[in-house]
Structures are given as structure tokens and as C-alpha cells.
PDB file of N, CA and C in Angstrom:
ATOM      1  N   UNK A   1      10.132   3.939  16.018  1.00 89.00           N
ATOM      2  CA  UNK A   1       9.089   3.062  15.539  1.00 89.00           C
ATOM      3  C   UNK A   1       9.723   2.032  14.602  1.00 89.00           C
ATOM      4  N   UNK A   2       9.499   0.566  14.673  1.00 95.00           N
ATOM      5  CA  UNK A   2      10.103  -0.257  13.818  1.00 95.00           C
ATOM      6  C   UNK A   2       9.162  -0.946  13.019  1.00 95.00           C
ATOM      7  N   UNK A   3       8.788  -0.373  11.913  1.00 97.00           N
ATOM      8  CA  UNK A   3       7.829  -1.452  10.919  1.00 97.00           C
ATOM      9  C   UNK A   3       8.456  -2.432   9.809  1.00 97.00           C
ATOM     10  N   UNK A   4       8.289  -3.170  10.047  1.00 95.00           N
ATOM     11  CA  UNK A   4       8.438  -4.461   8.827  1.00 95.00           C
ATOM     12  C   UNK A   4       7.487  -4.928   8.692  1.00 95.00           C
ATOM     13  N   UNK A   5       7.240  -5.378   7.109  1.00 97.00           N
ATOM     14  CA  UNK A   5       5.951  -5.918   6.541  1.00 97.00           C
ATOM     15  C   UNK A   5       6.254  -7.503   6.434  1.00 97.00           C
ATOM     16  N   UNK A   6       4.966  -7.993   6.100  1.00 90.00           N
ATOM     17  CA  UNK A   6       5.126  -9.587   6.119  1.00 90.00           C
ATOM     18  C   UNK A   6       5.453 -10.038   5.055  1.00 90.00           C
ATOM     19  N   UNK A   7       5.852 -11.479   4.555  1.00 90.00           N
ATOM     20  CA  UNK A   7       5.527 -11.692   3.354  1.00 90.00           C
ATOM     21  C   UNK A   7       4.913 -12.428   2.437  1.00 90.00           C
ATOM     22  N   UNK A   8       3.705 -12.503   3.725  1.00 92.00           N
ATOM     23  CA  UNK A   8       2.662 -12.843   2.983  1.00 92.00           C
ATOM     24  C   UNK A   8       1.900 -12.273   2.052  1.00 92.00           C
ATOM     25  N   UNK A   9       1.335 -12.873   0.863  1.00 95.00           N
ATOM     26  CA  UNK A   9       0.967 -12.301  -0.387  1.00 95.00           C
ATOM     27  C   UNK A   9      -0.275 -11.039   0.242  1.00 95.00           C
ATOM     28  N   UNK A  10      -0.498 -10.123  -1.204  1.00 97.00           N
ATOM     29  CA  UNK A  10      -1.588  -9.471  -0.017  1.00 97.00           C
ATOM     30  C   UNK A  10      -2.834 -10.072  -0.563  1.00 97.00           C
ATOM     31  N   UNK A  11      -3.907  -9.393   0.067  1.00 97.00           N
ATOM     32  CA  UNK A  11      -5.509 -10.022  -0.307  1.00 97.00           C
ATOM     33  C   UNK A  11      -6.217  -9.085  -0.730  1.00 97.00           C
ATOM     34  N   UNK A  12      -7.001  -9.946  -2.265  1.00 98.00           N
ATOM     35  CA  UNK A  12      -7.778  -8.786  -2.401  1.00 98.00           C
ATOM     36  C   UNK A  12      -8.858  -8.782  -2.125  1.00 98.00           C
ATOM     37  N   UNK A  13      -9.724  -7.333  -2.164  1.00 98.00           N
ATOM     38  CA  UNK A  13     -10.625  -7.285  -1.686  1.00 98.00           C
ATOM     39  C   UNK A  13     -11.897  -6.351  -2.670  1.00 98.00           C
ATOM     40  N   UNK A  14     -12.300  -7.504  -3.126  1.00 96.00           N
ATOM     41  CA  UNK A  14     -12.920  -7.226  -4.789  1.00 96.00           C
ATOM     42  C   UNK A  14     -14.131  -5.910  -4.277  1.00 96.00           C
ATOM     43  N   UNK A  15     -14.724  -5.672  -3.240  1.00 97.00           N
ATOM     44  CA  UNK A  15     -16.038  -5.089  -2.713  1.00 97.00           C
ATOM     45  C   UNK A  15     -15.621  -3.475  -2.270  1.00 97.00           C
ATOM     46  N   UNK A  16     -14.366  -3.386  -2.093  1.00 97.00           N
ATOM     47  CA  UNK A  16     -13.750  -2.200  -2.138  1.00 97.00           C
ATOM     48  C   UNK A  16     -12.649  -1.955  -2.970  1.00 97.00           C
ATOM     49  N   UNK A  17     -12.507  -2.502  -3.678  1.00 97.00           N
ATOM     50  CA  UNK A  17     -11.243  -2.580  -4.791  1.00 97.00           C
ATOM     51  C   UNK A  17      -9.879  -2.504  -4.215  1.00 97.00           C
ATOM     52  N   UNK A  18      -9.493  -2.873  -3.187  1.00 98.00           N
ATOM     53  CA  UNK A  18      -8.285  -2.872  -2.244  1.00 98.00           C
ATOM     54  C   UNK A  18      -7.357  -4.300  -2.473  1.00 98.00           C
ATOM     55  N   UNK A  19      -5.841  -4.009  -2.277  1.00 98.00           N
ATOM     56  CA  UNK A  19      -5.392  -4.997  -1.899  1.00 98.00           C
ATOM     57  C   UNK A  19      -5.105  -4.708  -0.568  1.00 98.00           C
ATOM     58  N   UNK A  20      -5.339  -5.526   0.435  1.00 98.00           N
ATOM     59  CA  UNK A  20      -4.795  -5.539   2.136  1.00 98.00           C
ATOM     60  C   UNK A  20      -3.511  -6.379   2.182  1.00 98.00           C
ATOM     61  N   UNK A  21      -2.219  -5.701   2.908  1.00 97.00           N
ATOM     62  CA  UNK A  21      -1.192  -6.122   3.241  1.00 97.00           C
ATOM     63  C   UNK A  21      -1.245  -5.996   4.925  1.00 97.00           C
ATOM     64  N   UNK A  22      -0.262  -6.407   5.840  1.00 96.00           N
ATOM     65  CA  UNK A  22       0.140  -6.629   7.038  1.00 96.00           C
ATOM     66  C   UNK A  22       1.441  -5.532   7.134  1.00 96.00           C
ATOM     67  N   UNK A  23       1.250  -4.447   8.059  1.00 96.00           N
ATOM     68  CA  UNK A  23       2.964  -3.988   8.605  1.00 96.00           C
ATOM     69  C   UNK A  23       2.906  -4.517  10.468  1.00 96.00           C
ATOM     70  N   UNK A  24       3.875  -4.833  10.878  1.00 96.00           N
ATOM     71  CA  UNK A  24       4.241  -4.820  11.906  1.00 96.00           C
ATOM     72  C   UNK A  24       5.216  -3.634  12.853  1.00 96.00           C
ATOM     73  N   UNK A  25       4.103  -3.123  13.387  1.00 95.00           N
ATOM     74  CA  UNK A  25       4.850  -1.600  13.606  1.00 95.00           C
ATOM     75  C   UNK A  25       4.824  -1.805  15.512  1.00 95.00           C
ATOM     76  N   UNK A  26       5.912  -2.031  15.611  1.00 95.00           N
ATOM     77  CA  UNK A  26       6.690  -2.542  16.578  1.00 95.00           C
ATOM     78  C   UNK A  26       5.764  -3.818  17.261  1.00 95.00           C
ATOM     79  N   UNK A  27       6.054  -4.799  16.498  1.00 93.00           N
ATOM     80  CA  UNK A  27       5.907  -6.050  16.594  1.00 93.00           C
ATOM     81  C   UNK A  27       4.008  -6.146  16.463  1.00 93.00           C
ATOM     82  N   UNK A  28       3.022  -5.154  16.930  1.00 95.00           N
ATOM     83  CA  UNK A  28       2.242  -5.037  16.460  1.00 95.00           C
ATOM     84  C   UNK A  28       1.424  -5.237  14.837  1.00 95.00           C
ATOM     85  N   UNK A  29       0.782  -5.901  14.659  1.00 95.00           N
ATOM     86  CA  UNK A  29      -0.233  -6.285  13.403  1.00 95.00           C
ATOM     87  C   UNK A  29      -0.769  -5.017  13.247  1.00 95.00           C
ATOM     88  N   UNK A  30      -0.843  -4.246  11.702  1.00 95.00           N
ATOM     89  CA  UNK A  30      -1.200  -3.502  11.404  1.00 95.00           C
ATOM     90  C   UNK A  30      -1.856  -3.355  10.044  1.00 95.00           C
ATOM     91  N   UNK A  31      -3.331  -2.871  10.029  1.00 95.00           N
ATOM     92  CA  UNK A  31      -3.890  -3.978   8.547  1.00 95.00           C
ATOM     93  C   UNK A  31      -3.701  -2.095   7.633  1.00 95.00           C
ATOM     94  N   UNK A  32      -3.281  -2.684   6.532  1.00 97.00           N
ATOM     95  CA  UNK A  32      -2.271  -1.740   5.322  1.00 97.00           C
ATOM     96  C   UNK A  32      -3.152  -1.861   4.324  1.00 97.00           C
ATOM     97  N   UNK A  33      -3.610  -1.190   2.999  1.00 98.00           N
ATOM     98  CA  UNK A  33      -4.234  -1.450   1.949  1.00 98.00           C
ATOM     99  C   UNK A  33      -3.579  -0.245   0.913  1.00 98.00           C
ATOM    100  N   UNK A  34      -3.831  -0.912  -0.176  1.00 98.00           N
ATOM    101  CA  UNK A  34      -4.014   0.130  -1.345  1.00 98.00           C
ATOM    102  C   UNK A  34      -4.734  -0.106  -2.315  1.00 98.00           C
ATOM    103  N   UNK A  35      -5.794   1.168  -2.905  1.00 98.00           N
ATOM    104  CA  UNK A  35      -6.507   0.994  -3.785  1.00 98.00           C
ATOM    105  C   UNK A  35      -5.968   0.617  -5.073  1.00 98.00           C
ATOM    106  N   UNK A  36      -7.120  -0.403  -5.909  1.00 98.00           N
ATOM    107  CA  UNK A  36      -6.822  -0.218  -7.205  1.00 98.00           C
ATOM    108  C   UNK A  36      -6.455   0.747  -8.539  1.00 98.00           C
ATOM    109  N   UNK A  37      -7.319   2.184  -7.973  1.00 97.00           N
ATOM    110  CA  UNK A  37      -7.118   3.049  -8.562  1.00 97.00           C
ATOM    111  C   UNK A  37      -5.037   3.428  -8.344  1.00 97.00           C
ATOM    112  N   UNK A  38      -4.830   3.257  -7.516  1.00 97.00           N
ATOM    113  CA  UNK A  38      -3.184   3.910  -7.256  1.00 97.00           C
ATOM    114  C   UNK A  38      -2.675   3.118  -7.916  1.00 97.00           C
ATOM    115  N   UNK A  39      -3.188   1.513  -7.862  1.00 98.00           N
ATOM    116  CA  UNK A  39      -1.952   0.144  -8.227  1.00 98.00           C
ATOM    117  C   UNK A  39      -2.192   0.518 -10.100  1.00 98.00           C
ATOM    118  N   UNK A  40      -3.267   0.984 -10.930  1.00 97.00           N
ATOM    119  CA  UNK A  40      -3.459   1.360 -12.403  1.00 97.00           C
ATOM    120  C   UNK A  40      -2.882   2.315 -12.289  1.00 97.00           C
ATOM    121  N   UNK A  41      -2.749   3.534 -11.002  1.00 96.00           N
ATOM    122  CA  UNK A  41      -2.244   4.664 -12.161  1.00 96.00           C
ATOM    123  C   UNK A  41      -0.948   5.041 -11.855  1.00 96.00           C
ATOM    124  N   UNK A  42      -0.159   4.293 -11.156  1.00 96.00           N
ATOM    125  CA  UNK A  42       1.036   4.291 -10.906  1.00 96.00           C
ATOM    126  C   UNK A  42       1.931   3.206 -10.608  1.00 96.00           C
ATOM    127  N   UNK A  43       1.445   2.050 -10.969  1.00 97.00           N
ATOM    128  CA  UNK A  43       1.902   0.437 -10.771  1.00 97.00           C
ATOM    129  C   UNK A  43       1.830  -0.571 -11.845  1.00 97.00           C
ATOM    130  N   UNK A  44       1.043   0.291 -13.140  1.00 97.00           N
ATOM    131  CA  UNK A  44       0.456  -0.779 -14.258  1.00 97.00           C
ATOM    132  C   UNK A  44      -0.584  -1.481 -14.122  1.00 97.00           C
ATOM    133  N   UNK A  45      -1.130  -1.649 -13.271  1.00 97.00           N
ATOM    134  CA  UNK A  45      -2.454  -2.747 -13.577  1.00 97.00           C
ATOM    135  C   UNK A  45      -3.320  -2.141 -14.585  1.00 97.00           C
ATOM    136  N   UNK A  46      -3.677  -3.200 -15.634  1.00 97.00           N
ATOM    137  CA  UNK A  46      -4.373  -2.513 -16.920  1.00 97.00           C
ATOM    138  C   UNK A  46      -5.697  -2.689 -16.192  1.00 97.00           C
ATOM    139  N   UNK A  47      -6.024  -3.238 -15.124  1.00 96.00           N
ATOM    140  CA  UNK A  47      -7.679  -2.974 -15.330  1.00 96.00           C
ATOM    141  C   UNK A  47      -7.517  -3.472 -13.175  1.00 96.00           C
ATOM    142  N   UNK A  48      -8.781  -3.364 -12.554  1.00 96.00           N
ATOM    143  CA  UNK A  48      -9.267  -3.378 -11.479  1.00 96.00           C
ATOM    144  C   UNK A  48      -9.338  -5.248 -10.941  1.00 96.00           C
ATOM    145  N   UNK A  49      -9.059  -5.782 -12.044  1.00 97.00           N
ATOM    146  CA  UNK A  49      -9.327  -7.401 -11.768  1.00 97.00           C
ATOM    147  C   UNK A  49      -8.162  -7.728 -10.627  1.00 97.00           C
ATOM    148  N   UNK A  50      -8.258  -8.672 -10.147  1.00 98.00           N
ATOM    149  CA  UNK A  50      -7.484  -9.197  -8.799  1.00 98.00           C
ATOM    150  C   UNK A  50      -5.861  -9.759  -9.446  1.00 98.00           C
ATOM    151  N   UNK A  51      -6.162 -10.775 -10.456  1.00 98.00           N
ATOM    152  CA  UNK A  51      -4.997 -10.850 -11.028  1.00 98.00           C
ATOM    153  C   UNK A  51      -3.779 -10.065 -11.479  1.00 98.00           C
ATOM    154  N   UNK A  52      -4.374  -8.411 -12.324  1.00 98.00           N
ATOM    155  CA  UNK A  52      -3.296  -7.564 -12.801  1.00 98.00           C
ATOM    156  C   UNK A  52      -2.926  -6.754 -11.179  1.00 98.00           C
ATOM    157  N   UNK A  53      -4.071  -6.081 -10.412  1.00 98.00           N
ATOM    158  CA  UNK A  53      -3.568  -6.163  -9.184  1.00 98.00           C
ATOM    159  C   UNK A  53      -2.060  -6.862  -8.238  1.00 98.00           C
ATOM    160  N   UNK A  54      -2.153  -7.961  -8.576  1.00 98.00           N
ATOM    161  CA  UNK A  54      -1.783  -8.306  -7.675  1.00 98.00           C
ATOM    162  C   UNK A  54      -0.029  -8.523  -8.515  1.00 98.00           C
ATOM    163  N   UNK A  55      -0.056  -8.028  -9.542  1.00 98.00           N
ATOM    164  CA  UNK A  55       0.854  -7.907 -10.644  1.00 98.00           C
ATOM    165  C   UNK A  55       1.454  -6.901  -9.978  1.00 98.00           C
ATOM    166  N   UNK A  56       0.497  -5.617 -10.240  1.00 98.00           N
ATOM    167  CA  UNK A  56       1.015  -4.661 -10.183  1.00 98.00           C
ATOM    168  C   UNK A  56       2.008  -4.050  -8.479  1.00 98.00           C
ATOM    169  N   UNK A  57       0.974  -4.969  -7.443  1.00 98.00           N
ATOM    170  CA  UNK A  57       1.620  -5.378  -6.161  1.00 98.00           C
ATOM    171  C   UNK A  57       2.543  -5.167  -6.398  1.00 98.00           C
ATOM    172  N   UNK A  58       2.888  -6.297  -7.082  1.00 97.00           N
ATOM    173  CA  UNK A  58       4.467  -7.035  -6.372  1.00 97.00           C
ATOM    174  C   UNK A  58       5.179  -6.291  -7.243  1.00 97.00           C
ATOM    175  N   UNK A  59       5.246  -5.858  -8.827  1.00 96.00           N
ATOM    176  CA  UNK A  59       5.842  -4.548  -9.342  1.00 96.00           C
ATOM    177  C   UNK A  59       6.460  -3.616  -8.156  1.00 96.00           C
ATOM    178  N   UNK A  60       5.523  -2.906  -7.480  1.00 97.00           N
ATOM    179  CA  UNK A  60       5.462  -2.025  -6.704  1.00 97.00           C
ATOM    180  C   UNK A  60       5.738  -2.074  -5.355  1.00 97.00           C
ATOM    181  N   UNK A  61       6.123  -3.052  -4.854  1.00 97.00           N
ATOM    182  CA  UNK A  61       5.861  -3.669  -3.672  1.00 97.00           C
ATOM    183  C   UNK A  61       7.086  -2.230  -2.484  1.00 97.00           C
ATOM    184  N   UNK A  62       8.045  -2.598  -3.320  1.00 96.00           N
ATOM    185  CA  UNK A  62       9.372  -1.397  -2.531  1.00 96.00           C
ATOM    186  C   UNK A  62       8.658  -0.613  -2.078  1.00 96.00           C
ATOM    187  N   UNK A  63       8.159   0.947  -3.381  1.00 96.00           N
ATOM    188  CA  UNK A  63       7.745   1.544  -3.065  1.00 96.00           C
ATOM    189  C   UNK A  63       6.125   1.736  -2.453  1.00 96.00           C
ATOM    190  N   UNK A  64       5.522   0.692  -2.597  1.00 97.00           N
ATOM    191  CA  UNK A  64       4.021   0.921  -1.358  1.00 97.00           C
ATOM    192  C   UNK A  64       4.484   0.694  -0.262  1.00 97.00           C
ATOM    193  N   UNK A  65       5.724   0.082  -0.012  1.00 97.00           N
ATOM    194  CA  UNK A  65       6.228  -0.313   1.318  1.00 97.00           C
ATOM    195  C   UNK A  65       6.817   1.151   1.950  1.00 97.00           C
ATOM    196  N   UNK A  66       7.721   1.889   1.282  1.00 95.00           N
ATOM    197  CA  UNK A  66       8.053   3.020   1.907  1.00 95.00           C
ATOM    198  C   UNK A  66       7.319   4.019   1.937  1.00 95.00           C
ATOM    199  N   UNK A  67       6.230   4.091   0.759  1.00 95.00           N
ATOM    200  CA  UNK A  67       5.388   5.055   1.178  1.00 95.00           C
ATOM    201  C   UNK A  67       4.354   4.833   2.398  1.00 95.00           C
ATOM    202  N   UNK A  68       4.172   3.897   2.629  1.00 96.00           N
ATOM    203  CA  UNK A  68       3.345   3.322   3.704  1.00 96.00           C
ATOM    204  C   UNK A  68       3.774   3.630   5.291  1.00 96.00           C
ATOM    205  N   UNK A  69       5.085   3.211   5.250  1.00 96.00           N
ATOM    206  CA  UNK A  69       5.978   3.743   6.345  1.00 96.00           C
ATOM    207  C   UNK A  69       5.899   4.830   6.928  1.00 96.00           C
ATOM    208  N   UNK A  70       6.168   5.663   5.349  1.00 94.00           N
ATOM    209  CA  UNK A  70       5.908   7.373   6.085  1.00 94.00           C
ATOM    210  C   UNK A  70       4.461   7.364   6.292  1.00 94.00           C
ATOM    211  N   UNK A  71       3.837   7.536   5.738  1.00 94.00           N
ATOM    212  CA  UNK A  71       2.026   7.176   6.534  1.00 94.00           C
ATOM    213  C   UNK A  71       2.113   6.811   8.146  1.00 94.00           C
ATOM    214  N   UNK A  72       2.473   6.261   7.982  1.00 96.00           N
ATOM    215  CA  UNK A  72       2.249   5.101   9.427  1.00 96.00           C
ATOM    216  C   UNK A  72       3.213   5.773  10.787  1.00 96.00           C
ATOM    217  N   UNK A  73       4.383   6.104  10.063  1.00 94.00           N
ATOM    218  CA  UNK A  73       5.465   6.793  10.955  1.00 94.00           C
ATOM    219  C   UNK A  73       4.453   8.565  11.489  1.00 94.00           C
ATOM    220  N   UNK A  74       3.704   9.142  10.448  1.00 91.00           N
ATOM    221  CA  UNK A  74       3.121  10.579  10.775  1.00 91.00           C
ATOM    222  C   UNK A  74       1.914   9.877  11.438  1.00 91.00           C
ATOM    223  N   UNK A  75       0.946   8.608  11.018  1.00 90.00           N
ATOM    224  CA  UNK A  75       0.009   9.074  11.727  1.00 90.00           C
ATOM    225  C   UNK A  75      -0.225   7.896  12.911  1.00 90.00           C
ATOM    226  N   UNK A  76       0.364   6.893  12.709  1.00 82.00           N
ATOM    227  CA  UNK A  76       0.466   5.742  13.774  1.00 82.00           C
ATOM    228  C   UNK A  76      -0.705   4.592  13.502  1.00 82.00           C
ATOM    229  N   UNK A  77      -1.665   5.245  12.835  1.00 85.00           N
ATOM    230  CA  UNK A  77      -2.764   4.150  12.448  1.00 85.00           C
ATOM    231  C   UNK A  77      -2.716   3.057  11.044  1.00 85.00           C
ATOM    232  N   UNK A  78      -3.885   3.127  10.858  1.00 82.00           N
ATOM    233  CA  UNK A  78      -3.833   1.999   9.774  1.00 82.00           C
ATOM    234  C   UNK A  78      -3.974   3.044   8.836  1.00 82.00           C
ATOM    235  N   UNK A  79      -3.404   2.047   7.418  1.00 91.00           N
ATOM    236  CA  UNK A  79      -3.310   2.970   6.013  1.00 91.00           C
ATOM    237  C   UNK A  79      -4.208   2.639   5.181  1.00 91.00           C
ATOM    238  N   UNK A  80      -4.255   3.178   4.376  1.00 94.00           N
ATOM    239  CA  UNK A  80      -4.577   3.212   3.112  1.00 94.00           C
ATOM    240  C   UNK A  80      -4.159   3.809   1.957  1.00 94.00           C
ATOM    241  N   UNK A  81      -3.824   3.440   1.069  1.00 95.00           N
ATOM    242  CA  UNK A  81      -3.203   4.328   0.209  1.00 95.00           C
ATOM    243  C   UNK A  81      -3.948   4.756  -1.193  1.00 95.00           C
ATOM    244  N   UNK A  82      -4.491   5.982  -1.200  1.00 93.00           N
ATOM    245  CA  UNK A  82      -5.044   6.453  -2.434  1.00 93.00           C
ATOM    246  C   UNK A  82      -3.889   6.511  -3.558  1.00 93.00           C
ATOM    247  N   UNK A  83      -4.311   7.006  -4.944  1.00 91.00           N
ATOM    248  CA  UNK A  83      -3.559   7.470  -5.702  1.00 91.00           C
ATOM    249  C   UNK A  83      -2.552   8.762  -5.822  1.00 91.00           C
ATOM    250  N   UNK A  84      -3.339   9.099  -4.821  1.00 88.00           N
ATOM    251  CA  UNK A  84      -2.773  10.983  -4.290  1.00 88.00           C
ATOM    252  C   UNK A  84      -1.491  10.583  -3.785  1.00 88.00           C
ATOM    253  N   UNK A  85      -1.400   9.900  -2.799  1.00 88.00           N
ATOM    254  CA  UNK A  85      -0.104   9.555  -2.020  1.00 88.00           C
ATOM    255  C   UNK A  85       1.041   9.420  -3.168  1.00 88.00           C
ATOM    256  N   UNK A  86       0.971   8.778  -4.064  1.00 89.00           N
ATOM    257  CA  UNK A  86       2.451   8.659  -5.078  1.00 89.00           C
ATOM    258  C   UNK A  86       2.680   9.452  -6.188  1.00 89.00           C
ATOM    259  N   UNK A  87       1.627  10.304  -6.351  1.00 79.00           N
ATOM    260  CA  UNK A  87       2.033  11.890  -6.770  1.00 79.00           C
ATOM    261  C   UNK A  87       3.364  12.560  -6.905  1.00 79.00           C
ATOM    262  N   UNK A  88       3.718  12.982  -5.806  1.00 63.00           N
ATOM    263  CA  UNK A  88       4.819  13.353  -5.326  1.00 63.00           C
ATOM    264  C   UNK A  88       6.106  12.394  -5.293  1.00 63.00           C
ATOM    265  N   UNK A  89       7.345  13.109  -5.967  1.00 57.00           N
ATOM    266  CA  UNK A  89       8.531  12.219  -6.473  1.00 57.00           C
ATOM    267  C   UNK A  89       8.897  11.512  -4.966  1.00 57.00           C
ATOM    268  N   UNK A  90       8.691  10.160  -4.720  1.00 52.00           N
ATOM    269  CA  UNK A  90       9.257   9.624  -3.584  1.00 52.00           C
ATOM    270  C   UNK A  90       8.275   9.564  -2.526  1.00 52.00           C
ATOM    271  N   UNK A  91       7.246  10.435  -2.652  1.00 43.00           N
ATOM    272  CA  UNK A  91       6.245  10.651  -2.093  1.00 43.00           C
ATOM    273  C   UNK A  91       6.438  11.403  -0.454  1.00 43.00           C
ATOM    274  N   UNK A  92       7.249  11.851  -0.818  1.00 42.00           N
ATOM    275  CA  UNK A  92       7.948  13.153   0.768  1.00 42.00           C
ATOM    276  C   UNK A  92       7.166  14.045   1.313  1.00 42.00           C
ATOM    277  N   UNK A  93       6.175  14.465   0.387  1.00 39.00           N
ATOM    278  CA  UNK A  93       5.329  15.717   0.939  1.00 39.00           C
ATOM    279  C   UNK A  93       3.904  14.491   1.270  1.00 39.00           C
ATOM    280  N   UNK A  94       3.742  14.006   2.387  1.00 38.00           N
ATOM    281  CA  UNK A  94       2.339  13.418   2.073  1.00 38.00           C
ATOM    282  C   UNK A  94       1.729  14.322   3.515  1.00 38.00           C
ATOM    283  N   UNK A  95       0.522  14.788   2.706  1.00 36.00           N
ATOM    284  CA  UNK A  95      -0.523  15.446   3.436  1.00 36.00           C
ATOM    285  C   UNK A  95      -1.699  14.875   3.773  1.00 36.00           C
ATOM    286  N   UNK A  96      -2.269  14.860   4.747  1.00 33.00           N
ATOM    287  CA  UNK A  96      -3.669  14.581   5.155  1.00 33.00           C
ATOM    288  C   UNK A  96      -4.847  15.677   5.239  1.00 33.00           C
TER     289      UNK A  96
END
């Protein structure tokens, strides 16, 4: 499976508190998100607003990218990433 992400900025999405990113998992468009709650409690964003968000993004960007991977590599669909997912050092054990 070959995913690379874009690099286009991601978008937020104030009505679910998400930022949406793009992976391309074998050349396929694949719509990616992570909640605000994960980007505050493991990325810094001091608050849910779009701006520290999108702070905390790009802070984080490496690792939402590899944790995303493994997501995507176990389940083939689209992600999402709770706060649960970066729990775990590196995030190796991810369970569904």
C-alpha cells in the first residue's frame, strides 16, 4: 500500500470540531481528519478555535501522518483520529 499525503493545508471543520486532511493511498484520494480534542491534548492547541488548531496541525503534522498510516494500512478506509489513538508511545498498539 503506498500512502502519501498532500500538502495542502488541512480544513477546518468548525460543526464537528475536525481538521480534514487528504492521504493518497495508492494514488487514490482519501478524506483523513482529526479531532480537536487529540490536536489540545496531545498537539497544544490551547482551545478548539480554528486558528490554534491549525497550529497545533502543523506542530504535529509527522506524527498524525504516521499514525494515520497505520490506521489506514489495518483498516483501508477513511480515518479519523480520536485522542485515544496517540495514547500509546508511537502509537503501535492501535485498536478498534
Amino acid at each position: 500500500m503506498n500512502i502519501h499525503y498532500r500538502n495542502d493545508p488541512p480544513q477546518f471543520d468548525g460543526a464537528n470540531l475536525q481538521m480534514h486532511f487528504v492521504a493518497e493511498v495508492d494514488g487514490e484520494p482519501l478524506d483523513c481528519s482529526i479531532t480537536a480534542e487529540a490536536l489540545e491534548d496531545h498537539f497544544g492547541a490551547p482551545s478548539a478555535l480554528e486558528a490554534p488548531l491549525r497550529e497545533a496541525f502543523e506542530r504535529g503534522q509527522a506524527r498524525i501522518h504516521a499514525v494515520c498510516s497505520r490506521v489506514i494500512e489495518q483498516t483501508g478506509g477513511a480515518v479519523v483520529l480520536h485522542s485515544g489513538r496517540f495514547r500509546a508511545p508511537d502509537s503501535v498498539d492501535i485498536k478498534h
